[in-house]
């Protein structure tokens, strides 16, 4: 990830503070590793949300591929008291947001897309090396 962690936290905090209904926001790699989170979310919860978000995004991509429907724009999970949004955020990364059930989902989706567009390639996450790979060669 090419965005410094403090800057990423600042951007995610801005999304949480400026968009009504958003509780927490994270950036994750497509394989579920936490890259950054908003300040109000503890590390354990952020890592758990990262794994869940990656799984939902993977299921959505699988369904899209199986039915030949093109790419996945966003994944939204509606729960009794909240929504989970996941969108692609550059090569190999996603932006996930947890929001209140009464939040305006259109506004949230729009603001998430705006943040991703503003960040552009800075949200790209490189592929991790294969297990057992040594950087020394």
mmCIF file of N, CA and C in Angstrom:
data_model
loop_
_atom_site.group_PDB
_atom_site.id
_atom_site.type_symbol
_atom_site.label_atom_id
_atom_site.label_comp_id
_atom_site.label_asym_id
_atom_site.label_seq_id
_atom_site.Cartn_x
_atom_site.Cartn_y
_atom_site.Cartn_z
ATOM 1 N N UNK A 1 0.843 -1.169 0.000
ATOM 2 C CA UNK A 1 0.000 0.000 0.000
ATOM 3 C C UNK A 1 0.887 1.230 0.000
ATOM 4 N N UNK A 2 0.603 2.175 -0.876
ATOM 5 C CA UNK A 2 1.485 3.316 -1.000
ATOM 6 C C UNK A 2 1.035 4.521 -0.184
ATOM 7 N N UNK A 3 -0.132 4.477 0.454
ATOM 8 C CA UNK A 3 -0.579 5.573 1.296
ATOM 9 C C UNK A 3 -0.084 5.347 2.713
ATOM 10 N N UNK A 4 0.582 6.346 3.331
ATOM 11 C CA UNK A 4 1.050 6.163 4.706
ATOM 12 C C UNK A 4 -0.118 5.843 5.640
ATOM 13 N N UNK A 5 0.109 4.980 6.641
ATOM 14 C CA UNK A 5 -0.974 4.566 7.538
ATOM 15 C C UNK A 5 -1.705 5.727 8.207
ATOM 16 N N UNK A 6 -0.982 6.759 8.643
ATOM 17 C CA UNK A 6 -1.636 7.897 9.293
ATOM 18 C C UNK A 6 -2.569 8.619 8.336
ATOM 19 N N UNK A 7 -2.152 8.757 7.078
ATOM 20 C CA UNK A 7 -2.992 9.418 6.086
ATOM 21 C C UNK A 7 -4.227 8.573 5.796
ATOM 22 N N UNK A 8 -4.071 7.267 5.732
ATOM 23 C CA UNK A 8 -5.203 6.381 5.491
ATOM 24 C C UNK A 8 -6.196 6.468 6.650
ATOM 25 N N UNK A 9 -5.711 6.440 7.874
ATOM 26 C CA UNK A 9 -6.586 6.572 9.042
ATOM 27 C C UNK A 9 -7.329 7.897 8.993
ATOM 28 N N UNK A 10 -6.625 8.959 8.629
ATOM 29 C CA UNK A 10 -7.233 10.284 8.525
ATOM 30 C C UNK A 10 -8.357 10.282 7.494
ATOM 31 N N UNK A 11 -8.136 9.650 6.345
ATOM 32 C CA UNK A 11 -9.164 9.589 5.304
ATOM 33 C C UNK A 11 -10.366 8.756 5.750
ATOM 34 N N UNK A 12 -10.109 7.625 6.389
ATOM 35 C CA UNK A 12 -11.207 6.776 6.861
ATOM 36 C C UNK A 12 -11.979 7.465 7.983
ATOM 37 N N UNK A 13 -11.279 8.143 8.880
ATOM 38 C CA UNK A 13 -11.953 8.910 9.934
ATOM 39 C C UNK A 13 -12.831 9.999 9.326
ATOM 40 N N UNK A 14 -12.349 10.643 8.274
ATOM 41 C CA UNK A 14 -13.136 11.665 7.591
ATOM 42 C C UNK A 14 -14.427 11.098 7.027
ATOM 43 N N UNK A 15 -14.358 9.922 6.437
ATOM 44 C CA UNK A 15 -15.553 9.267 5.898
ATOM 45 C C UNK A 15 -16.541 8.980 7.025
ATOM 46 N N UNK A 16 -16.055 8.433 8.130
ATOM 47 C CA UNK A 16 -16.916 8.103 9.274
ATOM 48 C C UNK A 16 -17.555 9.370 9.857
ATOM 49 N N UNK A 17 -16.769 10.425 9.988
ATOM 50 C CA UNK A 17 -17.257 11.655 10.609
ATOM 51 C C UNK A 17 -18.194 12.445 9.711
ATOM 52 N N UNK A 18 -17.988 12.400 8.401
ATOM 53 C CA UNK A 18 -18.735 13.258 7.489
ATOM 54 C C UNK A 18 -19.987 12.621 6.903
ATOM 55 N N UNK A 19 -20.099 11.306 6.945
ATOM 56 C CA UNK A 19 -21.253 10.646 6.332
ATOM 57 C C UNK A 19 -22.142 10.075 7.436
ATOM 58 N N UNK A 20 -23.353 10.622 7.577
ATOM 59 C CA UNK A 20 -24.251 10.154 8.635
ATOM 60 C C UNK A 20 -24.524 8.648 8.538
ATOM 61 N N UNK A 21 -24.436 7.994 9.680
ATOM 62 C CA UNK A 21 -24.760 6.575 9.747
ATOM 63 C C UNK A 21 -23.579 5.638 9.670
ATOM 64 N N UNK A 22 -22.440 6.118 9.153
ATOM 65 C CA UNK A 22 -21.271 5.238 9.075
ATOM 66 C C UNK A 22 -20.653 5.122 10.465
ATOM 67 N N UNK A 23 -20.454 3.879 10.905
ATOM 68 C CA UNK A 23 -19.841 3.616 12.214
ATOM 69 C C UNK A 23 -18.335 3.423 12.102
ATOM 70 N N UNK A 24 -17.924 2.613 11.135
ATOM 71 C CA UNK A 24 -16.513 2.263 10.981
ATOM 72 C C UNK A 24 -16.191 2.060 9.516
ATOM 73 N N UNK A 25 -14.919 2.232 9.174
ATOM 74 C CA UNK A 25 -14.446 2.004 7.810
ATOM 75 C C UNK A 25 -13.069 1.363 7.863
ATOM 76 N N UNK A 26 -12.827 0.448 6.925
ATOM 77 C CA UNK A 26 -11.517 -0.207 6.833
ATOM 78 C C UNK A 26 -11.104 -0.319 5.375
ATOM 79 N N UNK A 27 -9.814 -0.471 5.166
ATOM 80 C CA UNK A 27 -9.264 -0.865 3.871
ATOM 81 C C UNK A 27 -8.604 -2.212 4.096
ATOM 82 N N UNK A 28 -8.836 -3.123 3.162
ATOM 83 C CA UNK A 28 -8.300 -4.472 3.271
ATOM 84 C C UNK A 28 -7.741 -4.918 1.940
ATOM 85 N N UNK A 29 -6.836 -5.867 1.989
ATOM 86 C CA UNK A 29 -6.356 -6.480 0.756
ATOM 87 C C UNK A 29 -7.413 -7.481 0.304
ATOM 88 N N UNK A 30 -7.398 -7.827 -0.971
ATOM 89 C CA UNK A 30 -8.419 -8.738 -1.489
ATOM 90 C C UNK A 30 -8.343 -10.118 -0.850
ATOM 91 N N UNK A 31 -7.218 -10.445 -0.225
ATOM 92 C CA UNK A 31 -7.120 -11.739 0.465
ATOM 93 C C UNK A 31 -7.453 -11.631 1.954
ATOM 94 N N UNK A 32 -8.004 -10.494 2.369
ATOM 95 C CA UNK A 32 -8.537 -10.364 3.717
ATOM 96 C C UNK A 32 -7.631 -9.768 4.767
ATOM 97 N N UNK A 33 -6.444 -9.324 4.391
ATOM 98 C CA UNK A 33 -5.534 -8.718 5.371
ATOM 99 C C UNK A 33 -5.915 -7.249 5.601
ATOM 100 N N UNK A 34 -5.990 -6.861 6.850
ATOM 101 C CA UNK A 34 -6.305 -5.485 7.204
ATOM 102 C C UNK A 34 -5.157 -4.571 6.794
ATOM 103 N N UNK A 35 -5.504 -3.479 6.107
ATOM 104 C CA UNK A 35 -4.506 -2.490 5.695
ATOM 105 C C UNK A 35 -4.607 -1.243 6.567
ATOM 106 N N UNK A 36 -5.825 -0.845 6.912
ATOM 107 C CA UNK A 36 -6.025 0.329 7.747
ATOM 108 C C UNK A 36 -7.463 0.405 8.207
ATOM 109 N N UNK A 37 -7.689 1.146 9.306
ATOM 110 C CA UNK A 37 -9.044 1.261 9.834
ATOM 111 C C UNK A 37 -9.272 2.639 10.429
ATOM 112 N N UNK A 38 -10.550 2.986 10.554
ATOM 113 C CA UNK A 38 -10.902 4.227 11.230
ATOM 114 C C UNK A 38 -10.568 4.092 12.714
ATOM 115 N N UNK A 39 -10.388 5.222 13.368
ATOM 116 C CA UNK A 39 -9.911 5.258 14.746
ATOM 117 C C UNK A 39 -10.831 4.543 15.732
ATOM 118 N N UNK A 40 -12.128 4.614 15.538
ATOM 119 C CA UNK A 40 -13.071 4.069 16.505
ATOM 120 C C UNK A 40 -13.175 2.561 16.554
ATOM 121 N N UNK A 41 -12.466 1.865 15.703
ATOM 122 C CA UNK A 41 -12.575 0.406 15.649
ATOM 123 C C UNK A 41 -11.305 -0.224 16.194
ATOM 124 N N UNK A 42 -11.461 -1.135 17.146
ATOM 125 C CA UNK A 42 -10.310 -1.839 17.705
ATOM 126 C C UNK A 42 -9.670 -2.762 16.678
ATOM 127 N N UNK A 43 -8.416 -3.084 16.898
ATOM 128 C CA UNK A 43 -7.650 -3.905 15.952
ATOM 129 C C UNK A 43 -8.292 -5.274 15.720
ATOM 130 N N UNK A 44 -8.707 -5.962 16.786
ATOM 131 C CA UNK A 44 -9.317 -7.285 16.627
ATOM 132 C C UNK A 44 -10.598 -7.216 15.802
ATOM 133 N N UNK A 45 -11.461 -6.236 16.109
ATOM 134 C CA UNK A 45 -12.702 -6.083 15.352
ATOM 135 C C UNK A 45 -12.417 -5.725 13.895
ATOM 136 N N UNK A 46 -11.433 -4.863 13.670
ATOM 137 C CA UNK A 46 -11.079 -4.466 12.307
ATOM 138 C C UNK A 46 -10.553 -5.660 11.508
ATOM 139 N N UNK A 47 -9.736 -6.486 12.132
ATOM 140 C CA UNK A 47 -9.225 -7.675 11.436
ATOM 141 C C UNK A 47 -10.345 -8.667 11.137
ATOM 142 N N UNK A 48 -11.273 -8.813 12.062
ATOM 143 C CA UNK A 48 -12.406 -9.712 11.844
ATOM 144 C C UNK A 48 -13.289 -9.187 10.707
ATOM 145 N N UNK A 49 -13.571 -7.883 10.720
ATOM 146 C CA UNK A 49 -14.362 -7.277 9.651
ATOM 147 C C UNK A 49 -13.649 -7.410 8.313
ATOM 148 N N UNK A 50 -12.344 -7.304 8.319
ATOM 149 C CA UNK A 50 -11.555 -7.458 7.100
ATOM 150 C C UNK A 50 -11.737 -8.851 6.503
ATOM 151 N N UNK A 51 -11.651 -9.877 7.336
ATOM 152 C CA UNK A 51 -11.824 -11.255 6.859
ATOM 153 C C UNK A 51 -13.241 -11.480 6.332
ATOM 154 N N UNK A 52 -14.235 -10.978 7.050
ATOM 155 C CA UNK A 52 -15.627 -11.120 6.617
ATOM 156 C C UNK A 52 -15.850 -10.400 5.289
ATOM 157 N N UNK A 53 -15.358 -9.174 5.185
ATOM 158 C CA UNK A 53 -15.545 -8.371 3.969
ATOM 159 C C UNK A 53 -14.904 -9.035 2.762
ATOM 160 N N UNK A 54 -13.722 -9.575 2.948
ATOM 161 C CA UNK A 54 -13.033 -10.278 1.869
ATOM 162 C C UNK A 54 -13.842 -11.482 1.411
ATOM 163 N N UNK A 55 -14.416 -12.198 2.357
ATOM 164 C CA UNK A 55 -15.221 -13.374 2.020
ATOM 165 C C UNK A 55 -16.455 -12.993 1.219
ATOM 166 N N UNK A 56 -17.168 -11.959 1.655
ATOM 167 C CA UNK A 56 -18.353 -11.525 0.915
ATOM 168 C C UNK A 56 -17.985 -11.046 -0.487
ATOM 169 N N UNK A 57 -16.901 -10.300 -0.597
ATOM 170 C CA UNK A 57 -16.477 -9.806 -1.909
ATOM 171 C C UNK A 57 -16.100 -10.970 -2.818
ATOM 172 N N UNK A 58 -15.455 -11.974 -2.264
ATOM 173 C CA UNK A 58 -15.082 -13.156 -3.035
ATOM 174 C C UNK A 58 -16.318 -13.914 -3.517
ATOM 175 N N UNK A 59 -17.307 -14.070 -2.654
ATOM 176 C CA UNK A 59 -18.558 -14.720 -3.055
ATOM 177 C C UNK A 59 -19.247 -13.944 -4.172
ATOM 178 N N UNK A 60 -19.267 -12.629 -4.054
ATOM 179 C CA UNK A 60 -19.893 -11.798 -5.083
ATOM 180 C C UNK A 60 -19.165 -11.939 -6.417
ATOM 181 N N UNK A 61 -17.827 -11.946 -6.383
ATOM 182 C CA UNK A 61 -17.059 -12.128 -7.624
ATOM 183 C C UNK A 61 -17.326 -13.501 -8.229
ATOM 184 N N UNK A 62 -17.439 -14.523 -7.378
ATOM 185 C CA UNK A 62 -17.733 -15.866 -7.867
ATOM 186 C C UNK A 62 -19.089 -15.941 -8.545
ATOM 187 N N UNK A 63 -20.098 -15.327 -7.949
ATOM 188 C CA UNK A 63 -21.433 -15.306 -8.546
ATOM 189 C C UNK A 63 -21.418 -14.543 -9.864
ATOM 190 N N UNK A 64 -20.749 -13.409 -9.877
ATOM 191 C CA UNK A 64 -20.658 -12.602 -11.092
ATOM 192 C C UNK A 64 -19.970 -13.369 -12.208
ATOM 193 N N UNK A 65 -18.896 -14.057 -11.867
ATOM 194 C CA UNK A 65 -18.159 -14.838 -12.857
ATOM 195 C C UNK A 65 -19.000 -16.017 -13.361
ATOM 196 N N UNK A 66 -19.626 -16.738 -12.449
ATOM 197 C CA UNK A 66 -20.400 -17.921 -12.822
ATOM 198 C C UNK A 66 -21.536 -17.563 -13.779
ATOM 199 N N UNK A 67 -22.230 -16.461 -13.494
ATOM 200 C CA UNK A 67 -23.358 -16.064 -14.323
ATOM 201 C C UNK A 67 -22.961 -15.096 -15.436
ATOM 202 N N UNK A 68 -21.650 -14.895 -15.617
ATOM 203 C CA UNK A 68 -21.117 -14.041 -16.679
ATOM 204 C C UNK A 68 -21.754 -12.648 -16.660
ATOM 205 N N UNK A 69 -21.710 -12.021 -15.484
ATOM 206 C CA UNK A 69 -22.348 -10.718 -15.288
ATOM 207 C C UNK A 69 -21.356 -9.561 -15.207
ATOM 208 N N UNK A 70 -20.117 -9.786 -15.564
ATOM 209 C CA UNK A 70 -19.126 -8.714 -15.508
ATOM 210 C C UNK A 70 -18.552 -8.557 -14.111
ATOM 211 N N UNK A 71 -17.988 -7.402 -13.842
ATOM 212 C CA UNK A 71 -17.340 -7.156 -12.555
ATOM 213 C C UNK A 71 -18.328 -6.846 -11.443
ATOM 214 N N UNK A 72 -17.850 -6.927 -10.223
ATOM 215 C CA UNK A 72 -18.652 -6.596 -9.043
ATOM 216 C C UNK A 72 -18.394 -5.138 -8.692
ATOM 217 N N UNK A 73 -19.445 -4.351 -8.631
ATOM 218 C CA UNK A 73 -19.303 -2.940 -8.269
ATOM 219 C C UNK A 73 -19.297 -2.746 -6.764
ATOM 220 N N UNK A 74 -20.218 -3.423 -6.093
ATOM 221 C CA UNK A 74 -20.281 -3.316 -4.638
ATOM 222 C C UNK A 74 -21.024 -4.516 -4.080
ATOM 223 N N UNK A 75 -20.747 -4.806 -2.838
ATOM 224 C CA UNK A 75 -21.450 -5.856 -2.113
ATOM 225 C C UNK A 75 -22.086 -5.189 -0.903
ATOM 226 N N UNK A 76 -23.391 -5.407 -0.733
ATOM 227 C CA UNK A 76 -24.098 -4.838 0.411
ATOM 228 C C UNK A 76 -24.785 -5.975 1.154
ATOM 229 N N UNK A 77 -24.534 -6.048 2.447
ATOM 230 C CA UNK A 77 -25.189 -7.034 3.301
ATOM 231 C C UNK A 77 -26.073 -6.256 4.272
ATOM 232 N N UNK A 78 -27.380 -6.563 4.251
ATOM 233 C CA UNK A 78 -28.314 -5.899 5.156
ATOM 234 C C UNK A 78 -28.585 -6.813 6.346
ATOM 235 N N UNK A 79 -28.280 -6.314 7.531
ATOM 236 C CA UNK A 79 -28.520 -7.052 8.770
ATOM 237 C C UNK A 79 -29.629 -6.339 9.543
ATOM 238 N N UNK A 80 -30.056 -6.887 10.661
ATOM 239 C CA UNK A 80 -31.141 -6.270 11.434
ATOM 240 C C UNK A 80 -30.822 -4.844 11.855
ATOM 241 N N UNK A 81 -29.593 -4.599 12.279
ATOM 242 C CA UNK A 81 -29.269 -3.279 12.829
ATOM 243 C C UNK A 81 -28.164 -2.548 12.074
ATOM 244 N N UNK A 82 -27.720 -3.105 10.960
ATOM 245 C CA UNK A 82 -26.634 -2.437 10.231
ATOM 246 C C UNK A 82 -26.532 -2.932 8.794
ATOM 247 N N UNK A 83 -25.722 -2.213 8.036
ATOM 248 C CA UNK A 83 -25.346 -2.586 6.674
ATOM 249 C C UNK A 83 -23.838 -2.772 6.635
ATOM 250 N N UNK A 84 -23.396 -3.699 5.797
ATOM 251 C CA UNK A 84 -21.979 -3.843 5.482
ATOM 252 C C UNK A 84 -21.833 -3.590 3.992
ATOM 253 N N UNK A 85 -21.000 -2.622 3.635
ATOM 254 C CA UNK A 85 -20.708 -2.294 2.243
ATOM 255 C C UNK A 85 -19.268 -2.681 1.951
ATOM 256 N N UNK A 86 -19.026 -3.271 0.787
ATOM 257 C CA UNK A 86 -17.659 -3.568 0.355
ATOM 258 C C UNK A 86 -17.551 -3.188 -1.114
ATOM 259 N N UNK A 87 -16.533 -2.382 -1.456
ATOM 260 C CA UNK A 87 -16.277 -2.043 -2.856
ATOM 261 C C UNK A 87 -14.786 -2.196 -3.141
ATOM 262 N N UNK A 88 -14.481 -2.475 -4.403
ATOM 263 C CA UNK A 88 -13.092 -2.513 -4.827
ATOM 264 C C UNK A 88 -12.485 -1.130 -4.680
ATOM 265 N N UNK A 89 -11.214 -1.096 -4.291
ATOM 266 C CA UNK A 89 -10.567 0.193 -4.025
ATOM 267 C C UNK A 89 -9.156 0.223 -4.595
ATOM 268 N N UNK A 90 -9.020 -0.151 -5.840
ATOM 269 C CA UNK A 90 -7.697 -0.216 -6.440
ATOM 270 C C UNK A 90 -7.279 -1.662 -6.587
ATOM 271 N N UNK A 91 -6.206 -1.880 -7.292
ATOM 272 C CA UNK A 91 -5.741 -3.246 -7.554
ATOM 273 C C UNK A 91 -5.427 -3.961 -6.249
ATOM 274 N N UNK A 92 -6.153 -5.037 -5.984
ATOM 275 C CA UNK A 92 -5.863 -5.862 -4.823
ATOM 276 C C UNK A 92 -6.356 -5.336 -3.493
ATOM 277 N N UNK A 93 -7.250 -4.345 -3.477
ATOM 278 C CA UNK A 93 -7.738 -3.832 -2.203
ATOM 279 C C UNK A 93 -9.228 -3.532 -2.258
ATOM 280 N N UNK A 94 -9.831 -3.408 -1.088
ATOM 281 C CA UNK A 94 -11.249 -3.096 -0.948
ATOM 282 C C UNK A 94 -11.430 -2.078 0.170
ATOM 283 N N UNK A 95 -12.520 -1.347 0.084
ATOM 284 C CA UNK A 95 -12.957 -0.450 1.145
ATOM 285 C C UNK A 95 -14.234 -1.050 1.711
ATOM 286 N N UNK A 96 -14.306 -1.221 3.020
ATOM 287 C CA UNK A 96 -15.499 -1.761 3.676
ATOM 288 C C UNK A 96 -15.984 -0.771 4.722
ATOM 289 N N UNK A 97 -17.308 -0.668 4.827
ATOM 290 C CA UNK A 97 -17.935 0.258 5.760
ATOM 291 C C UNK A 97 -19.048 -0.470 6.500
ATOM 292 N N UNK A 98 -19.118 -0.251 7.794
ATOM 293 C CA UNK A 98 -20.213 -0.737 8.621
ATOM 294 C C UNK A 98 -21.062 0.477 8.973
ATOM 295 N N UNK A 99 -22.377 0.410 8.656
ATOM 296 C CA UNK A 99 -23.251 1.567 8.849
ATOM 297 C C UNK A 99 -24.544 1.162 9.553
ATOM 298 N N UNK A 100 -25.183 2.133 10.192
ATOM 299 C CA UNK A 100 -26.460 1.913 10.861
ATOM 300 C C UNK A 100 -27.534 1.513 9.857
ATOM 301 N N UNK A 101 -28.529 0.754 10.320
ATOM 302 C CA UNK A 101 -29.596 0.289 9.431
ATOM 303 C C UNK A 101 -30.452 1.433 8.891
ATOM 304 N N UNK A 102 -30.498 2.554 9.592
ATOM 305 C CA UNK A 102 -31.280 3.689 9.133
ATOM 306 C C UNK A 102 -30.527 4.635 8.214
ATOM 307 N N UNK A 103 -29.299 4.319 7.905
ATOM 308 C CA UNK A 103 -28.469 5.193 7.064
ATOM 309 C C UNK A 103 -28.964 5.187 5.619
ATOM 310 N N UNK A 104 -28.664 6.251 4.909
ATOM 311 C CA UNK A 104 -29.011 6.363 3.487
ATOM 312 C C UNK A 104 -27.969 5.600 2.679
ATOM 313 N N UNK A 105 -28.341 4.415 2.183
ATOM 314 C CA UNK A 105 -27.363 3.567 1.505
ATOM 315 C C UNK A 105 -26.862 4.182 0.203
ATOM 316 N N UNK A 106 -27.685 4.991 -0.443
ATOM 317 C CA UNK A 106 -27.246 5.666 -1.659
ATOM 318 C C UNK A 106 -26.140 6.667 -1.380
ATOM 319 N N UNK A 107 -26.295 7.435 -0.319
ATOM 320 C CA UNK A 107 -25.277 8.418 0.065
ATOM 321 C C UNK A 107 -23.984 7.706 0.454
ATOM 322 N N UNK A 108 -24.111 6.630 1.221
ATOM 323 C CA UNK A 108 -22.914 5.903 1.651
ATOM 324 C C UNK A 108 -22.174 5.328 0.452
ATOM 325 N N UNK A 109 -22.891 4.673 -0.454
ATOM 326 C CA UNK A 109 -22.249 4.100 -1.644
ATOM 327 C C UNK A 109 -21.572 5.192 -2.470
ATOM 328 N N UNK A 110 -22.231 6.334 -2.617
ATOM 329 C CA UNK A 110 -21.667 7.452 -3.373
ATOM 330 C C UNK A 110 -20.391 7.974 -2.714
ATOM 331 N N UNK A 111 -20.424 8.178 -1.406
ATOM 332 C CA UNK A 111 -19.257 8.712 -0.701
ATOM 333 C C UNK A 111 -18.099 7.719 -0.689
ATOM 334 N N UNK A 112 -18.411 6.433 -0.619
ATOM 335 C CA UNK A 112 -17.347 5.425 -0.705
ATOM 336 C C UNK A 112 -16.683 5.486 -2.079
ATOM 337 N N UNK A 113 -17.490 5.569 -3.129
ATOM 338 C CA UNK A 113 -16.940 5.651 -4.488
ATOM 339 C C UNK A 113 -16.104 6.915 -4.659
ATOM 340 N N UNK A 114 -16.553 8.018 -4.083
ATOM 341 C CA UNK A 114 -15.774 9.266 -4.148
ATOM 342 C C UNK A 114 -14.423 9.112 -3.471
ATOM 343 N N UNK A 115 -14.406 8.468 -2.300
ATOM 344 C CA UNK A 115 -13.145 8.277 -1.586
ATOM 345 C C UNK A 115 -12.200 7.403 -2.396
ATOM 346 N N UNK A 116 -12.719 6.333 -2.962
ATOM 347 C CA UNK A 116 -11.879 5.442 -3.774
ATOM 348 C C UNK A 116 -11.322 6.197 -4.974
ATOM 349 N N UNK A 117 -12.149 6.990 -5.618
ATOM 350 C CA UNK A 117 -11.687 7.759 -6.784
ATOM 351 C C UNK A 117 -10.621 8.767 -6.373
ATOM 352 N N UNK A 118 -10.812 9.426 -5.237
ATOM 353 C CA UNK A 118 -9.825 10.395 -4.747
ATOM 354 C C UNK A 118 -8.493 9.735 -4.449
ATOM 355 N N UNK A 119 -8.560 8.553 -3.894
ATOM 356 C CA UNK A 119 -7.338 7.843 -3.518
ATOM 357 C C UNK A 119 -6.670 7.172 -4.707
ATOM 358 N N UNK A 120 -7.456 6.747 -5.698
ATOM 359 C CA UNK A 120 -6.907 6.134 -6.904
ATOM 360 C C UNK A 120 -5.929 5.022 -6.620
ATOM 361 N N UNK A 121 -4.791 5.087 -7.279
ATOM 362 C CA UNK A 121 -3.793 4.023 -7.173
ATOM 363 C C UNK A 121 -3.155 3.940 -5.794
ATOM 364 N N UNK A 122 -3.363 4.943 -4.955
ATOM 365 C CA UNK A 122 -2.792 4.903 -3.612
ATOM 366 C C UNK A 122 -3.407 3.798 -2.759
ATOM 367 N N UNK A 123 -4.584 3.293 -3.162
ATOM 368 C CA UNK A 123 -5.220 2.207 -2.425
ATOM 369 C C UNK A 123 -4.823 0.845 -2.963
ATOM 370 N N UNK A 124 -3.943 0.794 -3.936
ATOM 371 C CA UNK A 124 -3.513 -0.491 -4.488
ATOM 372 C C UNK A 124 -2.636 -1.233 -3.487
ATOM 373 N N UNK A 125 -2.859 -2.530 -3.399
ATOM 374 C CA UNK A 125 -2.081 -3.390 -2.512
ATOM 375 C C UNK A 125 -1.400 -4.431 -3.371
ATOM 376 N N UNK A 126 -0.089 -4.551 -3.243
ATOM 377 C CA UNK A 126 0.658 -5.545 -4.003
ATOM 378 C C UNK A 126 0.356 -6.949 -3.524
ATOM 379 N N UNK A 127 0.580 -7.913 -4.389
ATOM 380 C CA UNK A 127 0.371 -9.312 -4.026
ATOM 381 C C UNK A 127 1.395 -9.729 -2.986
ATOM 382 N N UNK A 128 0.953 -10.571 -2.056
ATOM 383 C CA UNK A 128 1.882 -11.097 -1.058
ATOM 384 C C UNK A 128 2.701 -12.205 -1.693
ATOM 385 N N UNK A 129 3.944 -12.373 -1.257
ATOM 386 C CA UNK A 129 4.759 -13.461 -1.808
ATOM 387 C C UNK A 129 4.192 -14.807 -1.385
ATOM 388 N N UNK A 130 4.451 -15.853 -2.180
ATOM 389 C CA UNK A 130 3.964 -17.181 -1.811
ATOM 390 C C UNK A 130 4.537 -17.623 -0.464
ATOM 391 N N UNK A 131 3.799 -18.503 0.215
ATOM 392 C CA UNK A 131 4.249 -19.035 1.499
ATOM 393 C C UNK A 131 5.596 -19.714 1.309
ATOM 394 N N UNK A 132 6.532 -19.433 2.197
ATOM 395 C CA UNK A 132 7.863 -20.031 2.116
ATOM 396 C C UNK A 132 8.838 -19.258 1.251
ATOM 397 N N UNK A 133 8.376 -18.169 0.607
ATOM 398 C CA UNK A 133 9.249 -17.361 -0.241
ATOM 399 C C UNK A 133 10.175 -16.521 0.627
ATOM 400 N N UNK A 134 11.431 -16.502 0.292
ATOM 401 C CA UNK A 134 12.413 -15.718 1.024
ATOM 402 C C UNK A 134 12.803 -14.507 0.196
ATOM 403 N N UNK A 135 12.749 -13.278 0.762
ATOM 404 C CA UNK A 135 13.126 -12.092 0.003
ATOM 405 C C UNK A 135 14.569 -12.120 -0.471
ATOM 406 N N UNK A 136 15.418 -12.894 0.191
ATOM 407 C CA UNK A 136 16.820 -12.951 -0.214
ATOM 408 C C UNK A 136 17.007 -13.773 -1.478
ATOM 409 N N UNK A 137 15.979 -14.550 -1.840
ATOM 410 C CA UNK A 137 16.060 -15.329 -3.079
ATOM 411 C C UNK A 137 16.324 -16.707 -2.790
#
